[in-house]
Amino acid sequence: MVLLLFGPPGSGKGTQSRLITNWLGIPAISTGDMLRFEIQAGTKLGEAVRCIMTSGGLVGDDLVNQMLVRRVSQPDCLNGFLLDGYPRTVYQAEYLDCLLADQALPKPIILHLDVPLDALVGRLTSRRQCPICGTIYNLLHQPPKKAGLCDNEGTALITRKDDQEDVVRERLRTYEAQTRPVLAHYQDRKHFYQIRGDRSPQYIFEEITGIIEPLLAKNLAAN
Ligand code: ADP
C-alpha cells in the first residue's frame, strides 16, 4: 500500500503520518524531515538546501526525486510506505507515477487534508516539536502538559526556523503556486479522498482508518 498525504503546510500531515504509520507498521517518508536531517548533519546536500528551505521556497525537483528513489528502494519499504510532503510539484507527481510503475508498486491512495488558508498561519507559528522523538505540539490546540517541554522526553520543545511568520507566508505562497496544481493531477483518481483537516487529529485519524480499512480488507481478499 502506498499512501500519499497531501495538503498545505500546517494541515496536519506530520501528526496524521505518525498515527497512520504506527497503526499500519509502514515507514513514513517525509522529504522535509530528510532534508532537515541533511542540514543538521552538515552534509554538502544540507548546505546546498539550507538557504532555500529557510526562505520558504522549494528544493529542486531532481534532487528531491533522487533522494526519494534511494529511500523507497530500501527493504523496509517493500510492504508499502507513506509519503508526507512529496510530491510537491506536478513534475514530482509525474516522476512518482513512473517510479511506482517501474517498481511494480500499487497506485497511491491519496488523502488530501484540506484546511482553509486563513487557519494555517496561526497553526504554523504556534507549532512546536520535540527534537528527540519528533512529537508535534500546538500551543493553541494541543499544548504539552508542562509548558515548553515534551510529554515523552521532558526535553525543551523547539520552533522550526521556517515556522516564523514571514517564512510561513512565503511557504503558503509557494504552496498555492507550485503545489496546489498537483491536486488536478490526482483529483480524478479512483483512490483520491478529500478530508476536512480543520477538526481534531483523533477525529481525522478515525476518518482515515475508515477509508483505509475496507481497502486493506479488499487487498487481503485478493491475495
Ligand atoms: P511543511 O509541509 O510543514 O511545509 P515539510 O517539512 O514537508 O514542511 O517541508 C519543509 C521544507 O522542505 C519545504 O518548505 C521545502 O523547502 C522543502 N521540501 C520538503 N519536501 C519537498 C519536496 N518534495 N520538494 C521540494 N522541496 C521540499
PDB file of C-alpha atoms and ligand atoms in Angstrom:
ATOM      1  CA  MET A   1       0.000   0.000   0.000  1.00  0.00           C
ATOM      2  CA  VAL A   2       1.376   3.409  -0.988  1.00  0.00           C
ATOM      3  CA  LEU A   3      -0.253   6.260   0.908  1.00  0.00           C
ATOM      4  CA  LEU A   4       0.170   9.843  -0.052  1.00  0.00           C
ATOM      5  CA  LEU A   5      -0.664  12.569   2.464  1.00  0.00           C
ATOM      6  CA  PHE A   6      -1.311  15.765   0.605  1.00  0.00           C
ATOM      7  CA  GLY A   7      -2.115  19.210   1.986  1.00  0.00           C
ATOM      8  CA  PRO A   8      -0.731  22.670   2.666  1.00  0.00           C
ATOM      9  CA  PRO A   9       1.936  23.339   5.294  1.00  0.00           C
ATOM     10  CA  GLY A  10       0.258  23.128   8.691  1.00  0.00           C
ATOM     11  CA  SER A  11      -2.630  20.936   7.533  1.00  0.00           C
ATOM     12  CA  GLY A  12      -1.630  18.200   9.995  1.00  0.00           C
ATOM     13  CA  LYS A  13       0.261  15.843   7.669  1.00  0.00           C
ATOM     14  CA  GLY A  14       3.026  15.187  10.204  1.00  0.00           C
ATOM     15  CA  THR A  15       0.576  14.376  13.006  1.00  0.00           C
ATOM     16  CA  GLN A  16      -1.535  12.040  10.851  1.00  0.00           C
ATOM     17  CA  SER A  17       1.593  10.466   9.385  1.00  0.00           C
ATOM     18  CA  ARG A  18       2.685   9.353  12.850  1.00  0.00           C
ATOM     19  CA  LEU A  19      -0.759   7.985  13.749  1.00  0.00           C
ATOM     20  CA  ILE A  20      -1.138   6.113  10.444  1.00  0.00           C
ATOM     21  CA  THR A  21       2.345   4.593  10.312  1.00  0.00           C
ATOM     22  CA  ASN A  22       2.134   3.437  13.965  1.00  0.00           C
ATOM     23  CA  TRP A  23      -1.165   1.800  13.115  1.00  0.00           C
ATOM     24  CA  LEU A  24      -0.106   0.147   9.850  1.00  0.00           C
ATOM     25  CA  GLY A  25       3.550  -0.520  10.702  1.00  0.00           C
ATOM     26  CA  ILE A  26       4.847   1.011   7.456  1.00  0.00           C
ATOM     27  CA  PRO A  27       7.583   3.667   7.236  1.00  0.00           C
ATOM     28  CA  ALA A  28       6.772   7.360   6.844  1.00  0.00           C
ATOM     29  CA  ILE A  29       8.862   9.153   4.276  1.00  0.00           C
ATOM     30  CA  SER A  30       8.943  12.879   4.891  1.00  0.00           C
ATOM     31  CA  THR A  31      11.130  14.688   2.374  1.00  0.00           C
ATOM     32  CA  GLY A  32      11.095  17.719   4.721  1.00  0.00           C
ATOM     33  CA  ASP A  33      12.486  15.621   7.606  1.00  0.00           C
ATOM     34  CA  MET A  34      15.102  14.064   5.313  1.00  0.00           C
ATOM     35  CA  LEU A  35      16.256  17.499   4.148  1.00  0.00           C
ATOM     36  CA  ARG A  36      16.340  18.867   7.727  1.00  0.00           C
ATOM     37  CA  PHE A  37      18.432  15.852   8.714  1.00  0.00           C
ATOM     38  CA  GLU A  38      20.958  16.689   5.986  1.00  0.00           C
ATOM     39  CA  ILE A  39      21.146  20.277   7.254  1.00  0.00           C
ATOM     40  CA  GLN A  40      21.663  19.169  10.853  1.00  0.00           C
ATOM     41  CA  ALA A  41      24.309  16.646   9.842  1.00  0.00           C
ATOM     42  CA  GLY A  42      26.134  19.434   7.979  1.00  0.00           C
ATOM     43  CA  THR A  43      26.367  17.467   4.707  1.00  0.00           C
ATOM     44  CA  LYS A  44      27.069  19.072   1.332  1.00  0.00           C
ATOM     45  CA  LEU A  45      23.471  18.476   0.344  1.00  0.00           C
ATOM     46  CA  GLY A  46      22.312  20.107   3.594  1.00  0.00           C
ATOM     47  CA  GLU A  47      24.459  23.161   2.872  1.00  0.00           C
ATOM     48  CA  ALA A  48      23.007  23.376  -0.631  1.00  0.00           C
ATOM     49  CA  VAL A  49      19.367  23.361   0.523  1.00  0.00           C
ATOM     50  CA  ARG A  50      19.578  25.337   3.788  1.00  0.00           C
ATOM     51  CA  CYS A  51      19.031  28.754   2.262  1.00  0.00           C
ATOM     52  CA  ILE A  52      16.076  27.768   0.088  1.00  0.00           C
ATOM     53  CA  MET A  53      14.355  25.907   2.938  1.00  0.00           C
ATOM     54  CA  THR A  54      14.707  28.694   5.478  1.00  0.00           C
ATOM     55  CA  SER A  55      13.299  31.190   3.000  1.00  0.00           C
ATOM     56  CA  GLY A  56      10.177  29.128   2.262  1.00  0.00           C
ATOM     57  CA  GLY A  57      10.945  28.021  -1.309  1.00  0.00           C
ATOM     58  CA  LEU A  58      11.069  24.506  -2.743  1.00  0.00           C
ATOM     59  CA  VAL A  59      14.197  22.437  -3.157  1.00  0.00           C
ATOM     60  CA  GLY A  60      14.935  21.383  -6.772  1.00  0.00           C
ATOM     61  CA  ASP A  61      12.855  18.533  -8.206  1.00  0.00           C
ATOM     62  CA  ASP A  62      15.807  16.423  -9.386  1.00  0.00           C
ATOM     63  CA  LEU A  63      17.486  16.486  -6.016  1.00  0.00           C
ATOM     64  CA  VAL A  64      14.302  15.528  -4.139  1.00  0.00           C
ATOM     65  CA  ASN A  65      13.392  12.843  -6.699  1.00  0.00           C
ATOM     66  CA  GLN A  66      16.815  11.207  -6.334  1.00  0.00           C
ATOM     67  CA  MET A  67      16.522  11.287  -2.563  1.00  0.00           C
ATOM     68  CA  LEU A  68      13.115   9.618  -2.805  1.00  0.00           C
ATOM     69  CA  VAL A  69      14.262   6.848  -5.147  1.00  0.00           C
ATOM     70  CA  ARG A  70      17.074   5.916  -2.788  1.00  0.00           C
ATOM     71  CA  ARG A  71      14.706   5.845   0.177  1.00  0.00           C
ATOM     72  CA  VAL A  72      11.928   3.749  -1.374  1.00  0.00           C
ATOM     73  CA  SER A  73      14.472   1.211  -2.609  1.00  0.00           C
ATOM     74  CA  GLN A  74      15.310   0.279   0.975  1.00  0.00           C
ATOM     75  CA  PRO A  75      13.964  -3.062   2.252  1.00  0.00           C
ATOM     76  CA  ASP A  76      11.629  -1.563   4.877  1.00  0.00           C
ATOM     77  CA  CYS A  77       9.543  -0.090   2.038  1.00  0.00           C
ATOM     78  CA  LEU A  78       8.774  -3.484   0.488  1.00  0.00           C
ATOM     79  CA  ASN A  79       5.350  -3.740   2.136  1.00  0.00           C
ATOM     80  CA  GLY A  80       4.397  -0.175   1.441  1.00  0.00           C
ATOM     81  CA  PHE A  81       5.116   3.305   2.733  1.00  0.00           C
ATOM     82  CA  LEU A  82       3.543   6.667   3.397  1.00  0.00           C
ATOM     83  CA  LEU A  83       4.690   9.835   1.652  1.00  0.00           C
ATOM     84  CA  ASP A  84       4.447  13.118   3.551  1.00  0.00           C
ATOM     85  CA  GLY A  85       5.388  16.304   1.721  1.00  0.00           C
ATOM     86  CA  TYR A  86       6.069  14.592  -1.607  1.00  0.00           C
ATOM     87  CA  PRO A  87       5.128  15.143  -4.423  1.00  0.00           C
ATOM     88  CA  ARG A  88       5.062  18.909  -4.148  1.00  0.00           C
ATOM     89  CA  THR A  89       5.182  19.845  -7.829  1.00  0.00           C
ATOM     90  CA  VAL A  90       3.439  18.435 -10.900  1.00  0.00           C
ATOM     91  CA  TYR A  91       6.847  17.259 -12.150  1.00  0.00           C
ATOM     92  CA  GLN A  92       7.412  15.293  -8.923  1.00  0.00           C
ATOM     93  CA  ALA A  93       3.924  13.747  -9.257  1.00  0.00           C
ATOM     94  CA  GLU A  94       4.721  12.604 -12.812  1.00  0.00           C
ATOM     95  CA  TYR A  95       8.052  11.253 -11.648  1.00  0.00           C
ATOM     96  CA  LEU A  96       6.339   9.315  -8.849  1.00  0.00           C
ATOM     97  CA  ASP A  97       3.888   7.761 -11.328  1.00  0.00           C
ATOM     98  CA  CYS A  98       6.842   6.427 -13.362  1.00  0.00           C
ATOM     99  CA  LEU A  99       8.718   5.234 -10.290  1.00  0.00           C
ATOM    100  CA  LEU A 100       5.739   3.276  -8.944  1.00  0.00           C
ATOM    101  CA  ALA A 101       5.065   1.722 -12.357  1.00  0.00           C
ATOM    102  CA  ASP A 102       8.757   0.817 -12.834  1.00  0.00           C
ATOM    103  CA  GLN A 103       8.954  -0.885  -9.467  1.00  0.00           C
ATOM    104  CA  ALA A 104       5.580  -2.629  -9.925  1.00  0.00           C
ATOM    105  CA  LEU A 105       4.222  -0.832  -6.856  1.00  0.00           C
ATOM    106  CA  PRO A 106       0.498  -0.106  -6.473  1.00  0.00           C
ATOM    107  CA  LYS A 107      -1.065   3.200  -7.422  1.00  0.00           C
ATOM    108  CA  PRO A 108      -1.103   5.614  -4.479  1.00  0.00           C
ATOM    109  CA  ILE A 109      -4.038   6.202  -2.158  1.00  0.00           C
ATOM    110  CA  ILE A 110      -4.229   9.977  -1.936  1.00  0.00           C
ATOM    111  CA  LEU A 111      -5.503  11.597   1.242  1.00  0.00           C
ATOM    112  CA  HIS A 112      -5.999  15.336   0.817  1.00  0.00           C
ATOM    113  CA  LEU A 113      -6.073  17.186   4.141  1.00  0.00           C
ATOM    114  CA  ASP A 114      -7.981  20.306   3.274  1.00  0.00           C
ATOM    115  CA  VAL A 115      -7.655  23.296   5.622  1.00  0.00           C
ATOM    116  CA  PRO A 116      -8.724  26.875   4.827  1.00  0.00           C
ATOM    117  CA  LEU A 117      -5.655  29.011   4.165  1.00  0.00           C
ATOM    118  CA  ASP A 118      -6.518  31.620   6.785  1.00  0.00           C
ATOM    119  CA  ALA A 119      -6.285  28.997   9.570  1.00  0.00           C
ATOM    120  CA  LEU A 120      -2.783  27.936   8.596  1.00  0.00           C
ATOM    121  CA  VAL A 121      -0.632  30.907   9.615  1.00  0.00           C
ATOM    122  CA  GLY A 122      -1.802  30.669  13.249  1.00  0.00           C
ATOM    123  CA  ARG A 123      -1.340  26.912  13.315  1.00  0.00           C
ATOM    124  CA  LEU A 124       2.205  27.040  11.967  1.00  0.00           C
ATOM    125  CA  THR A 125       3.503  29.893  14.101  1.00  0.00           C
ATOM    126  CA  SER A 126       2.218  28.152  17.251  1.00  0.00           C
ATOM    127  CA  ARG A 127       3.703  24.766  16.285  1.00  0.00           C
ATOM    128  CA  ARG A 128       6.428  23.269  18.493  1.00  0.00           C
ATOM    129  CA  GLN A 129       8.288  19.977  18.104  1.00  0.00           C
ATOM    130  CA  CYS A 130      10.340  17.665  20.303  1.00  0.00           C
ATOM    131  CA  PRO A 131      13.891  17.497  18.907  1.00  0.00           C
ATOM    132  CA  ILE A 132      14.249  13.906  20.170  1.00  0.00           C
ATOM    133  CA  CYS A 133      11.040  11.965  19.458  1.00  0.00           C
ATOM    134  CA  GLY A 134       9.594  14.356  16.860  1.00  0.00           C
ATOM    135  CA  THR A 135       6.192  14.708  18.562  1.00  0.00           C
ATOM    136  CA  ILE A 136       4.386  17.777  17.273  1.00  0.00           C
ATOM    137  CA  TYR A 137       2.512  20.113  19.644  1.00  0.00           C
ATOM    138  CA  ASN A 138       0.456  23.190  19.052  1.00  0.00           C
ATOM    139  CA  LEU A 139       0.322  25.922  21.675  1.00  0.00           C
ATOM    140  CA  LEU A 140      -3.286  26.726  20.680  1.00  0.00           C
ATOM    141  CA  HIS A 141      -4.888  23.289  20.318  1.00  0.00           C
ATOM    142  CA  GLN A 142      -2.519  20.596  21.603  1.00  0.00           C
ATOM    143  CA  PRO A 143      -0.183  22.090  24.193  1.00  0.00           C
ATOM    144  CA  PRO A 144       2.257  19.873  26.113  1.00  0.00           C
ATOM    145  CA  LYS A 145       1.298  19.010  29.711  1.00  0.00           C
ATOM    146  CA  LYS A 146       4.177  21.109  31.060  1.00  0.00           C
ATOM    147  CA  ALA A 147       4.749  24.387  29.205  1.00  0.00           C
ATOM    148  CA  GLY A 148       7.661  24.169  26.777  1.00  0.00           C
ATOM    149  CA  LEU A 149       8.553  20.516  27.499  1.00  0.00           C
ATOM    150  CA  CYS A 150       7.895  17.287  25.592  1.00  0.00           C
ATOM    151  CA  ASP A 151       5.432  14.947  27.374  1.00  0.00           C
ATOM    152  CA  ASN A 152       7.514  11.896  26.400  1.00  0.00           C
ATOM    153  CA  GLU A 153      11.109  13.091  26.710  1.00  0.00           C
ATOM    154  CA  GLY A 154      10.900  16.066  29.068  1.00  0.00           C
ATOM    155  CA  THR A 155      13.171  17.969  26.648  1.00  0.00           C
ATOM    156  CA  ALA A 156      12.704  21.601  25.668  1.00  0.00           C
ATOM    157  CA  LEU A 157      10.497  21.918  22.584  1.00  0.00           C
ATOM    158  CA  ILE A 158      11.805  23.771  19.552  1.00  0.00           C
ATOM    159  CA  THR A 159      10.258  26.016  16.891  1.00  0.00           C
ATOM    160  CA  ARG A 160      11.245  25.213  13.326  1.00  0.00           C
ATOM    161  CA  LYS A 161      13.103  28.109  11.695  1.00  0.00           C
ATOM    162  CA  ASP A 162      10.641  28.085   8.820  1.00  0.00           C
ATOM    163  CA  ASP A 163       7.665  28.479  11.202  1.00  0.00           C
ATOM    164  CA  GLN A 164       8.435  32.181  11.692  1.00  0.00           C
ATOM    165  CA  GLU A 165       5.606  34.285  10.334  1.00  0.00           C
ATOM    166  CA  ASP A 166       7.302  35.842   7.292  1.00  0.00           C
ATOM    167  CA  VAL A 167       8.631  32.435   6.187  1.00  0.00           C
ATOM    168  CA  VAL A 168       5.234  30.821   6.819  1.00  0.00           C
ATOM    169  CA  ARG A 169       3.601  33.346   4.476  1.00  0.00           C
ATOM    170  CA  GLU A 170       6.191  32.580   1.801  1.00  0.00           C
ATOM    171  CA  ARG A 171       5.635  28.817   2.226  1.00  0.00           C
ATOM    172  CA  LEU A 172       1.905  29.315   1.736  1.00  0.00           C
ATOM    173  CA  ARG A 173       2.548  31.371  -1.407  1.00  0.00           C
ATOM    174  CA  THR A 174       4.833  28.593  -2.670  1.00  0.00           C
ATOM    175  CA  TYR A 175       2.104  26.043  -1.911  1.00  0.00           C
ATOM    176  CA  GLU A 176      -0.509  27.973  -3.880  1.00  0.00           C
ATOM    177  CA  ALA A 177       1.774  28.491  -6.874  1.00  0.00           C
ATOM    178  CA  GLN A 178       3.569  25.150  -7.142  1.00  0.00           C
ATOM    179  CA  THR A 179       1.866  22.513  -5.004  1.00  0.00           C
ATOM    180  CA  ARG A 180      -1.869  23.129  -5.258  1.00  0.00           C
ATOM    181  CA  PRO A 181      -1.728  22.369  -9.032  1.00  0.00           C
ATOM    182  CA  VAL A 182      -0.711  18.799  -8.063  1.00  0.00           C
ATOM    183  CA  LEU A 183      -4.315  18.287  -6.911  1.00  0.00           C
ATOM    184  CA  ALA A 184      -5.513  18.467 -10.503  1.00  0.00           C
ATOM    185  CA  HIS A 185      -3.085  15.641 -11.309  1.00  0.00           C
ATOM    186  CA  TYR A 186      -4.800  13.357  -8.772  1.00  0.00           C
ATOM    187  CA  GLN A 187      -8.359  14.606  -8.398  1.00  0.00           C
ATOM    188  CA  ASP A 188      -9.927  12.163 -10.823  1.00  0.00           C
ATOM    189  CA  ARG A 189      -8.165   9.077  -9.496  1.00  0.00           C
ATOM    190  CA  LYS A 190     -10.202   6.244  -8.050  1.00  0.00           C
ATOM    191  CA  HIS A 191      -8.440   6.464  -4.695  1.00  0.00           C
ATOM    192  CA  PHE A 192      -8.489  10.208  -4.111  1.00  0.00           C
ATOM    193  CA  TYR A 193     -10.054  11.168  -0.774  1.00  0.00           C
ATOM    194  CA  GLN A 194     -10.882  14.638   0.417  1.00  0.00           C
ATOM    195  CA  ILE A 195     -10.628  15.051   4.196  1.00  0.00           C
ATOM    196  CA  ARG A 196     -11.564  18.120   6.208  1.00  0.00           C
ATOM    197  CA  GLY A 197      -8.431  18.944   8.174  1.00  0.00           C
ATOM    198  CA  ASP A 198      -9.944  21.602  10.438  1.00  0.00           C
ATOM    199  CA  ARG A 199     -11.076  19.101  13.068  1.00  0.00           C
ATOM    200  CA  SER A 200      -9.332  17.304  15.933  1.00  0.00           C
ATOM    201  CA  PRO A 201      -6.421  14.997  15.000  1.00  0.00           C
ATOM    202  CA  GLN A 202      -8.214  11.998  16.542  1.00  0.00           C
ATOM    203  CA  TYR A 203     -11.393  12.655  14.560  1.00  0.00           C
ATOM    204  CA  ILE A 204      -9.416  12.973  11.331  1.00  0.00           C
ATOM    205  CA  PHE A 205      -7.494   9.788  12.086  1.00  0.00           C
ATOM    206  CA  GLU A 206     -10.762   7.890  12.567  1.00  0.00           C
ATOM    207  CA  GLU A 207     -11.968   9.136   9.196  1.00  0.00           C
ATOM    208  CA  ILE A 208      -8.705   7.940   7.633  1.00  0.00           C
ATOM    209  CA  THR A 209      -8.915   4.486   9.227  1.00  0.00           C
ATOM    210  CA  GLY A 210     -12.493   4.306   7.929  1.00  0.00           C
ATOM    211  CA  ILE A 211     -11.147   4.867   4.403  1.00  0.00           C
ATOM    212  CA  ILE A 212      -8.170   2.520   4.625  1.00  0.00           C
ATOM    213  CA  GLU A 213      -9.690  -0.457   6.463  1.00  0.00           C
ATOM    214  CA  PRO A 214     -12.001  -1.517   3.608  1.00  0.00           C
ATOM    215  CA  LEU A 215      -9.100  -1.153   1.142  1.00  0.00           C
ATOM    216  CA  LEU A 216      -6.912  -3.389   3.312  1.00  0.00           C
ATOM    217  CA  ALA A 217      -9.705  -5.949   3.551  1.00  0.00           C
ATOM    218  CA  LYS A 218     -10.047  -5.930  -0.257  1.00  0.00           C
ATOM    219  CA  ASN A 219      -6.283  -6.372  -0.673  1.00  0.00           C
ATOM    220  CA  LEU A 220      -6.263  -9.335   1.700  1.00  0.00           C
ATOM    221  CA  ALA A 221      -9.213 -10.907  -0.085  1.00  0.00           C
ATOM    222  CA  ALA A 222      -7.398 -10.519  -3.418  1.00  0.00           C
ATOM    223  CA  ASN A 223      -4.224 -12.312  -2.159  1.00  0.00           C
TER     224      ASN A 223
HETATM  225  P1  ADP B   1       5.579  21.601   5.633  1.00  0.00           P
HETATM  226  O1  ADP B   1       4.723  20.560   4.979  1.00  0.00           O
HETATM  227  O2  ADP B   1       5.122  21.892   7.019  1.00  0.00           O
HETATM  228  O3  ADP B   1       5.792  22.818   4.786  1.00  0.00           O
HETATM  229  P2  ADP B   1       7.991  19.988   5.293  1.00  0.00           P
HETATM  230  O4  ADP B   1       8.710  19.531   6.491  1.00  0.00           O
HETATM  231  O5  ADP B   1       7.267  18.971   4.486  1.00  0.00           O
HETATM  232  O6  ADP B   1       7.034  21.111   5.840  1.00  0.00           O
HETATM  233  O7  ADP B   1       8.987  20.757   4.314  1.00  0.00           O
HETATM  234  C1  ADP B   1       9.825  21.804   4.730  1.00  0.00           C
HETATM  235  C2  ADP B   1      10.581  22.401   3.532  1.00  0.00           C
HETATM  236  O8  ADP B   1      11.387  21.379   2.917  1.00  0.00           O
HETATM  237  C3  ADP B   1       9.720  22.931   2.395  1.00  0.00           C
HETATM  238  O9  ADP B   1       9.281  24.247   2.634  1.00  0.00           O
HETATM  239  C4  ADP B   1      10.707  22.822   1.204  1.00  0.00           C
HETATM  240  O10 ADP B   1      11.637  23.878   1.197  1.00  0.00           O
HETATM  241  C5  ADP B   1      11.459  21.539   1.496  1.00  0.00           C
HETATM  242  N1  ADP B   1      10.811  20.357   0.870  1.00  0.00           N
HETATM  243  C6  ADP B   1      10.223  19.309   1.535  1.00  0.00           C
HETATM  244  N2  ADP B   1       9.725  18.417   0.673  1.00  0.00           N
HETATM  245  C7  ADP B   1       9.982  18.891  -0.576  1.00  0.00           C
HETATM  246  C8  ADP B   1       9.710  18.443  -1.891  1.00  0.00           C
HETATM  247  N3  ADP B   1       9.040  17.301  -2.123  1.00  0.00           N
HETATM  248  N4  ADP B   1      10.128  19.203  -2.948  1.00  0.00           N
HETATM  249  C9  ADP B   1      10.795  20.340  -2.757  1.00  0.00           C
HETATM  250  N5  ADP B   1      11.084  20.845  -1.534  1.00  0.00           N
HETATM  251  C10 ADP B   1      10.686  20.128  -0.452  1.00  0.00           C
END
